[in-house]
PDB file of C-alpha atoms in Angstrom:
ATOM      1  CA  MET A 372      18.491  25.184 -39.845  1.00  0.00           C
ATOM      2  CA  LEU A 373      22.342  25.718 -41.257  1.00  0.00           C
ATOM      3  CA  PHE A 374      25.120  28.266 -40.668  1.00  0.00           C
ATOM      4  CA  ASN A 375      23.384  30.644 -43.313  1.00  0.00           C
ATOM      5  CA  GLN A 376      20.023  29.694 -41.520  1.00  0.00           C
ATOM      6  CA  THR A 377      18.621  27.563 -44.781  1.00  0.00           C
ATOM      7  CA  LEU A 378      15.747  25.127 -43.285  1.00  0.00           C
ATOM      8  CA  THR A 379      17.109  22.041 -43.124  1.00  0.00           C
ATOM      9  CA  TYR A 380      14.660  18.600 -42.319  1.00  0.00           C
ATOM     10  CA  ILE A 381      15.703  14.596 -42.654  1.00  0.00           C
ATOM     11  CA  SER A 382      13.063  12.196 -44.459  1.00  0.00           C
ATOM     12  CA  LEU A 383      12.824   8.935 -43.048  1.00  0.00           C
ATOM     13  CA  PHE A 384      10.658   7.564 -45.109  1.00  0.00           C
ATOM     14  CA  SER A 385      11.404   8.791 -49.230  1.00  0.00           C
ATOM     15  CA  GLY A 386      14.352  10.363 -50.465  1.00  0.00           C
ATOM     16  CA  ALA A 387      12.116  10.867 -54.130  1.00  0.00           C
ATOM     17  CA  GLY A 388       9.066  11.086 -52.628  1.00  0.00           C
ATOM     18  CA  VAL A 389       6.388  14.149 -53.117  1.00  0.00           C
ATOM     19  CA  GLY A 390       6.909  15.057 -50.045  1.00  0.00           C
ATOM     20  CA  CYS A 391      10.291  15.807 -50.441  1.00  0.00           C
ATOM     21  CA  TYR A 392       9.643  18.092 -53.558  1.00  0.00           C
ATOM     22  CA  GLY A 393       7.045  19.953 -51.984  1.00  0.00           C
ATOM     23  CA  LEU A 394       9.896  21.350 -49.154  1.00  0.00           C
ATOM     24  CA  LEU A 395      12.266  22.114 -51.674  1.00  0.00           C
ATOM     25  CA  GLU A 396       9.442  23.944 -53.173  1.00  0.00           C
ATOM     26  CA  GLU A 397       9.403  25.848 -50.056  1.00  0.00           C
ATOM     27  CA  GLY A 398      13.180  26.622 -49.560  1.00  0.00           C
ATOM     28  CA  PHE A 399      14.150  23.454 -47.276  1.00  0.00           C
ATOM     29  CA  GLU A 400      16.971  21.773 -47.658  1.00  0.00           C
ATOM     30  CA  CYS A 401      17.469  18.100 -47.052  1.00  0.00           C
ATOM     31  CA  VAL A 402      20.133  17.029 -45.135  1.00  0.00           C
ATOM     32  CA  ALA A 403      19.832  12.948 -45.035  1.00  0.00           C
ATOM     33  CA  THR A 404      17.791  10.870 -46.068  1.00  0.00           C
ATOM     34  CA  ASN A 405      16.808   6.935 -45.003  1.00  0.00           C
ATOM     35  CA  GLU A 406      14.341   4.397 -46.502  1.00  0.00           C
ATOM     36  CA  ILE A 407      13.919   0.914 -45.504  1.00  0.00           C
ATOM     37  CA  LEU A 408      12.568  -1.135 -48.407  1.00  0.00           C
TER      38      LEU A 408
END
């Protein structure tokens, strides 16, 4: 959670996936992504 009370998450799989889009639509902010190819 950021100082302005924004909910945050870290994605360990897909930075452009459906899950990330869903979290964005719910008001979450991504702070880091990592994807192993």
